[in-house]
Amino acid sequence: MADLREVQLDGLIAPTHHYGALSFGNKASMRHAGALSKPRAAAHQALDKMAHVMRLGVTQCVLPPLLRPDLDFLRGCGFEGDAAAIMQACAHDDPHLLSLAQSCAFTWTANCATVIPSTDSNDRKCHFVPANLLTTPHRALEGHARYQMLNAIFKDNDQFIIHEPLPMTPALADEGAANHHRCYNPQTEDFAHIFVHSSAHGMPKNLRPQKYPGRQSKEAQISVSRLGHIKKGHSLLITQEPRAIDAGAFHNDVVFAGCNTHILLHEQALIDQQHFISAVESLVPDMHIRVVSKRDLSLDEAVSCYLFNGQFLSTDNGIHLLLPQQCQAKRPKRVVDQLLKDDFIQAVDYLDLSQSMMGGGGPACLRLRIPLLSEEIDALPQSIVLTEDKLQQLKQWVDAHFRDELSTDDLADPQLYSESKTALDALTQLLGTSSLYAFQA
Ligand code: SUG
């Protein structure tokens, strides 16, 4: 029997965490244009979630942030000189470009990559396909840098293959694990990879969203499963319900969640949902698929409370669900209470993730799940694995380097750039990773 365990990889919040309203179709992002952000609180909330996971006995790892602003991007736009000159000129000429370059959306690590575990691939390697994120202008800046960072961390080429992000063409728009889900029955070792898309070559108009962009192409999903060498007959290609996207489910993980044999999804999450359920059940025995009706929770309600972005964790005591506090409102709470009553899940905790939620990211958005064998866990740099000691060090790091508040005007402050560099330099020392950033070369 393969001893496959799901490691949770969460990105650390970066010192320039702010709300730029950069994601068209993500209602929380659009609503919080220009709101004052609280980077320190955001970083603590994210660390508290990681601590929670660690204390449930699940392996929790941390992924360092990217350096912002992305000066190479701004140089590519024609700005010249040192960091201070570039930031100030950009703030004067085109503040929107500066907001893109300062974005910390990489924190939502579910979008970092799609992971295919070694047990599911023909070549028995664990494959990472970093997402190109090309539908949103700020996130399209993440893919290559994340590719380099994943390479630096998952160094063991005998076990891990880090692919380049898919080519930057809209035909291959890819948002990583937010639109991918792996079902797995640990008893029988049956598995299925569910790939959900919202665009495809020749897709009929009635399957396309009318209001907001579909961010994931079918051709990208097929390419990811090809790169990941997924064993034949274990992938399912499914179309996201356009009504869900138009209601604000810009990623499938806003209306669909689960782990192993459990899936929780909204009645209006997918096209031809009954067919989807039968297909999964035929690939993986003993699935528990729970559909929440629109009567119990409308799509609009699902998008505002993020119930389906709950983080499902398989623990020794059963399934533990982490939800944002917004799910304590009457109607979502009633759904959750019923899940507990029916023994669909065994425990739930509600967390304050307000700073992440303001950008449209719930508990599941903040982590990338990496199913690993024990020898693969041993091959990880132990320095990125969270322990009580490391948690305290990271909390002190946040207190030493993060501002309490950040306004849009602060994004032009050159001091913020030096603070970020100092913070990231201190972080690599704390984590004991060798240099991860170009400025450390
Ligand atoms: O891509 N928000 C992210 C939220 C990602 C959530 N991830 C998952 N569903 N897995 C996005 O829309 C907001 C940035 C801003 O407005 O400044 C943002 O990028």
Tab-separated table of C-alpha atoms and ligand atoms in Angstrom:
chain	number	residue	atom	x	y	z
A	1	MET	CA	0.000	0.000	0.000
A	2	ALA	CA	1.376	3.404	-0.935
A	3	ASP	CA	1.715	5.662	2.095
A	4	LEU	CA	0.560	8.830	0.379
A	5	ARG	CA	0.026	11.889	2.569
A	6	GLU	CA	-1.199	15.305	1.572
A	7	VAL	CA	1.257	18.055	2.492
A	8	GLN	CA	-0.180	21.580	2.657
A	9	LEU	CA	2.024	24.288	1.119
A	10	ASP	CA	0.946	27.833	2.014
A	11	GLY	CA	2.497	30.998	0.666
A	12	LEU	CA	3.621	33.571	3.189
A	13	ILE	CA	1.946	36.943	2.825
A	14	ALA	CA	4.244	39.626	1.439
A	15	PRO	CA	4.909	43.099	2.880
A	16	THR	CA	3.078	44.821	-0.017
A	17	HIS	CA	-0.250	42.987	0.489
A	18	HIS	CA	-2.793	45.450	-0.912
A	19	TYR	CA	-6.149	45.721	-2.662
A	20	GLY	CA	-5.776	46.820	-6.249
A	21	ALA	CA	-9.155	45.588	-7.614
A	22	LEU	CA	-7.056	43.745	-10.140
A	23	SER	CA	-9.269	40.702	-10.729
A	24	PHE	CA	-12.266	41.377	-12.953
A	25	GLY	CA	-14.917	38.781	-12.087
A	26	ASN	CA	-13.663	38.281	-8.522
A	27	LYS	CA	-16.314	40.212	-6.622
A	28	ALA	CA	-14.364	40.658	-3.385
A	29	SER	CA	-11.390	42.020	-5.319
A	30	MET	CA	-13.614	44.404	-7.292
A	31	ARG	CA	-15.403	45.589	-4.149
A	32	HIS	CA	-12.270	46.476	-2.212
A	33	ALA	CA	-10.632	48.816	-4.701
A	34	GLY	CA	-8.289	51.122	-2.837
A	35	ALA	CA	-9.256	49.862	0.638
A	36	LEU	CA	-6.581	50.243	3.284
A	37	SER	CA	-4.834	46.869	3.671
A	38	LYS	CA	-3.242	45.498	6.822
A	39	PRO	CA	-0.194	43.464	5.756
A	40	ARG	CA	0.825	42.517	9.303
A	41	ALA	CA	-2.651	41.287	10.240
A	42	ALA	CA	-2.890	39.467	6.902
A	43	ALA	CA	0.403	37.665	7.571
A	44	HIS	CA	-0.658	36.682	11.090
A	45	GLN	CA	-4.045	35.405	9.920
A	46	ALA	CA	-2.357	33.232	7.297
A	47	LEU	CA	0.174	31.929	9.855
A	48	ASP	CA	-2.619	31.172	12.323
A	49	LYS	CA	-4.310	29.002	9.708
A	50	MET	CA	-1.030	27.155	9.082
A	51	ALA	CA	-0.601	26.652	12.844
A	52	HIS	CA	-4.099	25.212	13.005
A	53	VAL	CA	-3.297	22.695	10.263
A	54	MET	CA	0.024	21.742	11.868
A	55	ARG	CA	-1.682	21.160	15.228
A	56	LEU	CA	-4.135	18.795	13.557
A	57	GLY	CA	-1.151	16.594	12.713
A	58	VAL	CA	-0.995	17.483	9.021
A	59	THR	CA	2.392	18.352	7.480
A	60	GLN	CA	2.374	22.074	6.788
A	61	CYS	CA	5.046	23.779	4.691
A	62	VAL	CA	5.663	27.424	3.863
A	63	LEU	CA	6.478	28.993	0.517
A	64	PRO	CA	8.370	32.317	0.566
A	65	PRO	CA	6.796	35.330	-1.165
A	66	LEU	CA	8.007	36.871	-4.418
A	67	LEU	CA	9.794	40.227	-4.263
A	68	ARG	CA	7.620	43.180	-5.186
A	69	PRO	CA	7.485	45.476	-7.030
A	70	ASP	CA	8.447	43.445	-10.066
A	71	LEU	CA	11.068	45.890	-11.327
A	72	ASP	CA	11.882	43.813	-14.416
A	73	PHE	CA	8.254	44.165	-15.484
A	74	LEU	CA	8.396	47.932	-14.951
A	75	ARG	CA	11.717	48.189	-16.822
A	76	GLY	CA	10.023	46.266	-19.634
A	77	CYS	CA	7.405	49.042	-19.680
A	78	GLY	CA	10.157	51.593	-20.295
A	79	PHE	CA	10.823	52.932	-16.797
A	80	GLU	CA	14.506	53.585	-16.106
A	81	GLY	CA	16.877	54.167	-13.238
A	82	ASP	CA	17.047	52.686	-9.765
A	83	ALA	CA	14.098	51.279	-7.840
A	84	ALA	CA	13.120	54.647	-6.354
A	85	ALA	CA	13.165	56.379	-9.743
A	86	ILE	CA	11.161	53.607	-11.388
A	87	MET	CA	8.519	53.479	-8.649
A	88	GLN	CA	8.041	57.226	-8.524
A	89	ALA	CA	7.899	57.667	-12.297
A	90	CYS	CA	5.441	54.800	-12.594
A	91	ALA	CA	3.249	56.168	-9.783
A	92	HIS	CA	3.140	59.489	-11.638
A	93	ASP	CA	2.619	58.169	-15.186
A	94	ASP	CA	0.564	55.019	-14.613
A	95	PRO	CA	-0.382	54.055	-11.035
A	96	HIS	CA	-2.275	51.019	-12.341
A	97	LEU	CA	0.969	49.506	-13.650
A	98	LEU	CA	2.550	50.043	-10.248
A	99	SER	CA	-0.336	48.232	-8.581
A	100	LEU	CA	0.171	45.275	-10.951
A	101	ALA	CA	3.890	45.228	-10.175
A	102	GLN	CA	3.225	45.417	-6.422
A	103	SER	CA	0.516	42.742	-6.370
A	104	CYS	CA	0.857	39.996	-3.784
A	105	ALA	CA	-1.767	37.745	-5.315
A	106	PHE	CA	0.849	34.952	-5.370
A	107	THR	CA	-0.151	34.419	-1.747
A	108	TRP	CA	-3.103	32.390	-3.061
A	109	THR	CA	-0.958	29.330	-3.484
A	110	ALA	CA	-3.684	27.078	-4.902
A	111	ASN	CA	-2.971	28.966	-8.107
A	112	CYS	CA	0.747	28.346	-7.968
A	113	ALA	CA	0.689	25.011	-9.808
A	114	THR	CA	-1.093	21.749	-10.503
A	115	VAL	CA	0.537	18.783	-8.794
A	116	ILE	CA	0.386	15.193	-10.040
A	117	PRO	CA	1.684	12.747	-7.424
A	118	SER	CA	4.229	10.093	-8.361
A	119	THR	CA	1.733	7.293	-7.650
A	120	ASP	CA	-0.505	8.580	-10.452
A	121	SER	CA	2.109	9.226	-13.133
A	122	ASN	CA	3.565	6.776	-15.630
A	123	ASP	CA	7.128	7.798	-14.847
A	124	ARG	CA	6.612	7.588	-11.027
A	125	LYS	CA	7.751	11.195	-10.506
A	126	CYS	CA	5.862	13.931	-8.737
A	127	HIS	CA	5.077	16.598	-11.365
A	128	PHE	CA	4.478	20.304	-10.761
A	129	VAL	CA	3.079	22.414	-13.583
A	130	PRO	CA	3.278	26.065	-12.445
A	131	ALA	CA	0.256	28.046	-13.630
A	132	ASN	CA	0.739	30.768	-16.258
A	133	LEU	CA	-2.215	32.747	-14.776
A	134	LEU	CA	-2.474	34.755	-17.925
A	135	THR	CA	-6.098	35.872	-17.680
A	136	THR	CA	-5.407	38.558	-15.068
A	137	PRO	CA	-2.682	41.123	-15.803
A	138	HIS	CA	-1.182	41.100	-12.295
A	139	ARG	CA	-1.117	37.324	-11.882
A	140	ALA	CA	0.443	36.754	-15.319
A	141	LEU	CA	3.621	38.114	-13.684
A	142	GLU	CA	3.840	35.198	-11.220
A	143	GLY	CA	4.375	32.020	-13.234
A	144	HIS	CA	8.027	32.206	-14.165
A	145	ALA	CA	9.169	33.425	-10.745
A	146	ARG	CA	7.179	30.667	-9.044
A	147	TYR	CA	8.730	28.132	-11.446
A	148	GLN	CA	12.199	29.263	-10.338
A	149	MET	CA	11.258	29.143	-6.663
A	150	LEU	CA	9.689	25.679	-6.875
A	151	ASN	CA	12.848	24.505	-8.639
A	152	ALA	CA	14.993	25.878	-5.832
A	153	ILE	CA	12.865	24.159	-3.184
A	154	PHE	CA	11.893	20.829	-4.786
A	155	LYS	CA	15.452	20.244	-5.911
A	156	ASP	CA	15.589	16.472	-5.979
A	157	ASN	CA	15.256	15.737	-9.703
A	158	ASP	CA	14.949	12.021	-9.076
A	159	GLN	CA	11.638	12.623	-7.335
A	160	PHE	CA	10.258	15.983	-8.465
A	161	ILE	CA	9.818	17.384	-11.961
A	162	ILE	CA	9.076	21.102	-12.110
A	163	HIS	CA	7.782	21.987	-15.563
A	164	GLU	CA	7.826	25.455	-17.070
A	165	PRO	CA	4.429	27.191	-16.993
A	166	LEU	CA	2.404	26.486	-20.154
A	167	PRO	CA	3.158	28.828	-23.101
A	168	MET	CA	1.676	32.323	-22.681
A	169	THR	CA	-1.219	32.100	-25.115
A	170	PRO	CA	-4.884	32.522	-24.155
A	171	ALA	CA	-5.440	29.085	-25.745
A	172	LEU	CA	-3.565	27.678	-22.730
A	173	ALA	CA	-4.845	29.897	-19.906
A	174	ASP	CA	-4.145	28.006	-16.707
A	175	GLU	CA	-4.969	28.787	-13.049
A	176	GLY	CA	-3.378	25.765	-11.386
A	177	ALA	CA	-4.966	23.674	-8.665
A	178	ALA	CA	-7.948	26.019	-8.219
A	179	ASN	CA	-9.535	24.175	-11.160
A	180	HIS	CA	-8.116	20.736	-10.456
A	181	HIS	CA	-9.191	18.175	-7.887
A	182	ARG	CA	-7.847	14.713	-7.099
A	183	CYS	CA	-10.172	12.029	-5.746
A	184	TYR	CA	-8.547	9.134	-3.973
A	185	ASN	CA	-9.682	6.090	-2.088
A	186	PRO	CA	-6.849	5.141	0.310
A	187	GLN	CA	-8.284	1.621	0.784
A	188	THR	CA	-8.393	0.637	-2.874
A	189	GLU	CA	-5.822	3.201	-4.118
A	190	ASP	CA	-8.184	4.183	-6.955
A	191	PHE	CA	-7.818	7.775	-8.059
A	192	ALA	CA	-9.231	10.321	-10.501
A	193	HIS	CA	-8.059	13.742	-11.595
A	194	ILE	CA	-10.855	16.204	-12.227
A	195	PHE	CA	-9.925	19.059	-14.528
A	196	VAL	CA	-12.501	21.846	-14.773
A	197	HIS	CA	-12.382	24.383	-17.612
A	198	SER	CA	-14.334	27.449	-18.631
A	199	SER	CA	-13.119	27.976	-22.196
A	200	ALA	CA	-12.196	25.750	-25.098
A	201	HIS	CA	-11.597	26.009	-28.812
A	202	GLY	CA	-15.014	26.059	-30.505
A	203	MET	CA	-16.943	26.103	-27.212
A	204	PRO	CA	-20.605	26.945	-27.929
A	205	LYS	CA	-21.788	30.343	-26.745
A	206	ASN	CA	-24.271	28.907	-24.237
A	207	LEU	CA	-21.412	27.300	-22.301
A	208	ARG	CA	-19.432	30.522	-22.052
A	209	PRO	CA	-19.901	33.089	-19.272
A	210	GLN	CA	-21.529	36.333	-20.461
A	211	LYS	CA	-20.320	38.779	-17.843
A	212	TYR	CA	-16.949	37.726	-16.497
A	213	PRO	CA	-14.009	35.890	-18.053
A	214	GLY	CA	-13.583	32.147	-17.827
A	215	ARG	CA	-9.985	31.769	-16.739
A	216	GLN	CA	-9.219	28.134	-17.509
A	217	SER	CA	-8.905	26.570	-20.940
A	218	LYS	CA	-9.624	22.937	-21.710
A	219	GLU	CA	-6.506	22.759	-23.880
A	220	ALA	CA	-4.437	23.855	-20.847
A	221	GLN	CA	-5.961	21.098	-18.721
A	222	ILE	CA	-5.191	18.474	-21.359
A	223	SER	CA	-1.617	19.800	-21.595
A	224	VAL	CA	-1.194	19.650	-17.809
A	225	SER	CA	-2.375	16.043	-17.664
A	226	ARG	CA	-0.037	15.204	-20.569
A	227	LEU	CA	2.955	16.871	-18.856
A	228	GLY	CA	2.081	15.110	-15.595
A	229	HIS	CA	2.100	11.723	-17.350
A	230	ILE	CA	-1.200	10.830	-15.675
A	231	LYS	CA	-1.955	7.157	-16.153
A	232	LYS	CA	-4.466	6.590	-18.937
A	233	GLY	CA	-8.139	6.629	-18.051
A	234	HIS	CA	-7.817	8.560	-14.780
A	235	SER	CA	-8.556	12.123	-15.971
A	236	LEU	CA	-11.977	13.715	-16.292
A	237	LEU	CA	-12.497	16.918	-18.260
A	238	ILE	CA	-15.474	18.887	-17.016
A	239	THR	CA	-16.994	22.241	-17.986
A	240	GLN	CA	-17.663	24.823	-15.292
A	241	GLU	CA	-21.231	26.125	-15.192
A	242	PRO	CA	-21.078	29.628	-16.801
A	243	ARG	CA	-23.764	30.871	-14.380
A	244	ALA	CA	-21.349	30.140	-11.538
A	245	ILE	CA	-18.616	32.239	-13.172
A	246	ASP	CA	-21.055	35.090	-13.798
A	247	ALA	CA	-22.088	34.910	-10.133
A	248	GLY	CA	-18.415	35.404	-9.136
A	249	ALA	CA	-16.970	31.861	-9.034
A	250	PHE	CA	-13.905	32.884	-11.009
A	251	HIS	CA	-12.255	29.588	-9.984
A	252	ASN	CA	-14.002	26.247	-9.572
A	253	ASP	CA	-12.788	26.006	-5.964
A	254	VAL	CA	-15.283	28.741	-5.063
A	255	VAL	CA	-18.124	26.232	-5.659
A	256	PHE	CA	-16.391	22.854	-5.236
A	257	ALA	CA	-14.279	21.323	-2.449
A	258	GLY	CA	-13.329	18.008	-0.885
A	259	CYS	CA	-10.578	15.525	-0.195
A	260	ASN	CA	-9.994	11.835	-0.875
A	261	THR	CA	-13.446	10.216	-1.248
A	262	HIS	CA	-15.400	13.352	-0.264
A	263	ILE	CA	-16.696	16.043	-2.581
A	264	LEU	CA	-18.865	18.977	-1.556
A	265	LEU	CA	-20.221	20.999	-4.444
A	266	HIS	CA	-22.911	23.481	-5.296
A	267	GLU	CA	-25.879	22.345	-7.380
A	268	GLN	CA	-24.852	24.843	-10.085
A	269	ALA	CA	-21.102	24.235	-10.108
A	270	LEU	CA	-20.669	22.147	-13.252
A	271	ILE	CA	-22.344	21.457	-16.583
A	272	ASP	CA	-24.058	18.058	-16.701
A	273	GLN	CA	-23.397	17.438	-13.043
A	274	GLN	CA	-25.166	14.075	-12.858
A	275	HIS	CA	-22.954	12.707	-15.596
A	276	PHE	CA	-19.907	14.032	-13.741
A	277	ILE	CA	-20.969	12.307	-10.513
A	278	SER	CA	-21.466	8.956	-12.270
A	279	ALA	CA	-18.090	9.272	-14.005
A	280	VAL	CA	-16.257	9.919	-10.716
A	281	GLU	CA	-18.091	7.103	-8.967
A	282	SER	CA	-17.118	4.685	-11.703
A	283	LEU	CA	-13.431	5.573	-11.332
A	284	VAL	CA	-13.240	5.733	-7.533
A	285	PRO	CA	-15.378	3.414	-5.387
A	286	ASP	CA	-17.127	4.580	-2.208
A	287	MET	CA	-17.218	8.265	-3.057
A	288	HIS	CA	-19.297	10.540	-0.808
A	289	ILE	CA	-20.554	13.334	-3.013
A	290	ARG	CA	-22.704	15.969	-1.383
A	291	VAL	CA	-24.533	18.487	-3.555
A	292	VAL	CA	-25.786	21.647	-1.838
A	293	SER	CA	-28.982	22.896	-3.450
A	294	LYS	CA	-29.465	26.476	-4.568
A	295	ARG	CA	-32.461	26.559	-2.242
A	296	ASP	CA	-30.178	25.959	0.738
A	297	LEU	CA	-27.480	28.318	-0.540
A	298	SER	CA	-27.696	30.375	-3.709
A	299	LEU	CA	-24.653	30.904	-5.915
A	300	ASP	CA	-24.500	34.507	-4.680
A	301	GLU	CA	-24.478	33.332	-1.068
A	302	ALA	CA	-21.827	30.710	-1.837
A	303	VAL	CA	-19.629	33.380	-3.404
A	304	SER	CA	-19.975	35.751	-0.480
A	305	CYS	CA	-19.356	33.196	2.321
A	306	TYR	CA	-16.852	30.892	0.534
A	307	LEU	CA	-18.313	27.732	2.086
A	308	PHE	CA	-17.006	25.719	-0.879
A	309	ASN	CA	-13.542	27.174	-0.407
A	310	GLY	CA	-13.287	25.338	2.877
A	311	GLN	CA	-10.023	23.514	3.479
A	312	PHE	CA	-10.772	19.800	3.798
A	313	LEU	CA	-8.164	17.998	5.874
A	314	SER	CA	-7.967	14.265	6.317
A	315	THR	CA	-6.862	13.701	9.935
A	316	ASP	CA	-6.657	10.707	12.290
A	317	ASN	CA	-10.036	11.805	13.657
A	318	GLY	CA	-11.766	12.043	10.309
A	319	ILE	CA	-12.413	15.018	8.065
A	320	HIS	CA	-11.724	18.398	9.570
A	321	LEU	CA	-13.028	21.413	7.694
A	322	LEU	CA	-11.534	24.901	8.010
A	323	LEU	CA	-13.910	27.660	6.996
A	324	PRO	CA	-13.795	31.446	6.939
A	325	GLN	CA	-15.790	33.220	9.655
A	326	GLN	CA	-18.223	34.414	6.991
A	327	CYS	CA	-19.683	30.863	7.043
A	328	GLN	CA	-21.009	31.444	10.558
A	329	ALA	CA	-23.877	33.448	9.058
A	330	LYS	CA	-27.237	31.752	9.496
A	331	ARG	CA	-27.729	30.016	6.127
A	332	PRO	CA	-24.200	28.680	5.449
A	333	LYS	CA	-23.937	27.611	9.112
A	334	ARG	CA	-27.133	25.615	8.726
A	335	VAL	CA	-25.546	23.748	5.783
A	336	VAL	CA	-22.374	23.081	7.793
A	337	ASP	CA	-24.331	21.898	10.831
A	338	GLN	CA	-26.149	19.422	8.601
A	339	LEU	CA	-22.811	18.124	7.237
A	340	LEU	CA	-21.708	17.500	10.830
A	341	LYS	CA	-25.011	15.921	11.783
A	342	ASP	CA	-24.858	13.558	8.805
A	343	ASP	CA	-21.252	12.672	9.690
A	344	PHE	CA	-20.127	13.873	6.235
A	345	ILE	CA	-17.417	15.793	8.109
A	346	GLN	CA	-16.312	15.202	11.685
A	347	ALA	CA	-15.134	18.645	12.796
A	348	VAL	CA	-15.179	22.269	11.714
A	349	ASP	CA	-13.341	25.426	12.736
A	350	TYR	CA	-14.109	28.968	11.658
A	351	LEU	CA	-11.072	31.187	11.097
A	352	ASP	CA	-10.580	34.917	10.712
A	353	LEU	CA	-9.106	35.288	7.235
A	354	SER	CA	-10.642	38.679	6.575
A	355	GLN	CA	-7.522	40.171	4.949
A	356	SER	CA	-7.318	37.342	2.434
A	357	MET	CA	-11.087	37.246	1.903
A	358	MET	CA	-11.014	40.927	0.893
A	359	GLY	CA	-8.976	39.866	-2.151
A	360	GLY	CA	-11.262	36.911	-2.845
A	361	GLY	CA	-9.129	34.206	-1.221
A	362	GLY	CA	-10.474	31.725	1.330
A	363	PRO	CA	-8.787	28.882	3.237
A	364	ALA	CA	-8.421	26.557	0.235
A	365	CYS	CA	-7.033	29.354	-1.980
A	366	LEU	CA	-4.198	29.852	0.463
A	367	ARG	CA	-2.750	26.382	0.071
A	368	LEU	CA	-1.394	24.016	-2.552
A	369	ARG	CA	-1.933	20.352	-1.715
A	370	ILE	CA	0.956	18.068	-2.527
A	371	PRO	CA	0.279	14.341	-2.094
A	372	LEU	CA	3.663	12.795	-1.267
A	373	LEU	CA	5.123	9.439	-0.312
A	374	SER	CA	7.106	9.369	2.919
A	375	GLU	CA	10.441	9.243	1.069
A	376	GLU	CA	9.369	12.323	-0.900
A	377	ILE	CA	8.479	14.147	2.308
A	378	ASP	CA	11.976	13.272	3.533
A	379	ALA	CA	13.422	14.816	0.356
A	380	LEU	CA	11.832	18.212	1.132
A	381	PRO	CA	14.061	20.836	2.719
A	382	GLN	CA	13.055	20.378	6.359
A	383	SER	CA	13.495	24.128	6.823
A	384	ILE	CA	10.182	24.811	5.056
A	385	VAL	CA	8.242	22.413	7.289
A	386	LEU	CA	6.321	24.299	9.972
A	387	THR	CA	7.055	23.483	13.617
A	388	GLU	CA	6.043	25.345	16.798
A	389	ASP	CA	9.526	26.927	16.912
A	390	LYS	CA	9.451	27.977	13.288
A	391	LEU	CA	5.983	29.417	13.775
A	392	GLN	CA	7.216	31.667	16.585
A	393	GLN	CA	10.182	32.752	14.469
A	394	LEU	CA	7.899	33.566	11.547
A	395	LYS	CA	5.577	35.565	13.793
A	396	GLN	CA	8.535	37.581	15.072
A	397	TRP	CA	9.691	38.042	11.482
A	398	VAL	CA	6.281	39.463	10.551
A	399	ASP	CA	6.286	41.813	13.552
A	400	ALA	CA	9.758	43.044	12.699
A	401	HIS	CA	9.228	43.672	8.999
A	402	PHE	CA	5.570	44.274	8.135
A	403	ARG	CA	3.667	47.533	8.190
A	404	ASP	CA	0.366	47.767	10.012
A	405	GLU	CA	-1.356	49.488	7.130
A	406	LEU	CA	-0.795	50.181	3.490
A	407	SER	CA	-2.653	52.624	1.256
A	408	THR	CA	-2.485	52.837	-2.526
A	409	ASP	CA	-0.232	55.907	-2.191
A	410	ASP	CA	2.275	53.893	-0.143
A	411	LEU	CA	2.928	51.649	-3.143
A	412	ALA	CA	5.179	54.381	-4.575
A	413	ASP	CA	7.290	54.632	-1.434
A	414	PRO	CA	10.858	53.452	-2.231
A	415	GLN	CA	11.297	52.709	1.467
A	416	LEU	CA	8.708	49.950	1.066
A	417	TYR	CA	10.953	48.279	-1.488
A	418	SER	CA	13.986	48.337	0.830
A	419	GLU	CA	11.818	47.042	3.677
A	420	SER	CA	10.625	44.175	1.473
A	421	LYS	CA	14.175	43.258	0.442
A	422	THR	CA	15.350	43.300	4.049
A	423	ALA	CA	12.359	41.174	5.060
A	424	LEU	CA	12.931	38.568	2.350
A	425	ASP	CA	16.646	38.415	3.059
A	426	ALA	CA	15.883	37.784	6.744
A	427	LEU	CA	13.318	35.151	5.743
A	428	THR	CA	15.772	33.116	3.674
A	429	GLN	CA	18.137	33.133	6.656
A	430	LEU	CA	15.351	32.100	9.005
A	431	LEU	CA	14.269	29.271	6.698
A	432	GLY	CA	17.853	28.288	5.953
A	433	THR	CA	17.128	28.187	2.225
A	434	SER	CA	20.026	29.376	0.091
A	435	SER	CA	19.496	32.539	-1.909
A	436	LEU	CA	16.088	32.579	-3.568
A	437	TYR	CA	16.043	36.151	-4.848
A	438	ALA	CA	18.086	37.806	-7.617
A	439	PHE	CA	19.221	40.595	-5.240
A	440	GLN	CA	20.950	37.952	-3.095
A	441	ALA	CA	23.151	36.741	-5.973
B	1	SUG	O1	-6.823	35.403	-8.652
B	1	SUG	N1	-7.328	37.692	-6.023
B	1	SUG	C1	-7.058	36.331	-6.465
B	1	SUG	C2	-7.764	35.354	-5.576
B	1	SUG	C3	-7.342	33.944	-5.851
B	1	SUG	C4	-8.160	32.964	-5.133
B	1	SUG	N2	-7.670	31.667	-5.378
B	1	SUG	C5	-8.444	30.525	-5.512
B	1	SUG	N3	-9.723	30.620	-5.728
B	1	SUG	N4	-7.845	29.389	-5.513
B	1	SUG	C6	-7.490	36.147	-7.920
B	1	SUG	O2	-8.510	36.718	-8.314
B	1	SUG	C7	-7.022	40.095	-5.992
B	1	SUG	C8	-5.930	41.089	-6.183
B	1	SUG	C9	-6.359	42.514	-6.020
B	1	SUG	O3	-7.486	42.881	-6.325
B	1	SUG	O4	-5.481	43.329	-5.660
B	1	SUG	C10	-6.639	38.707	-6.505
B	1	SUG	O5	-5.771	38.587	-7.336
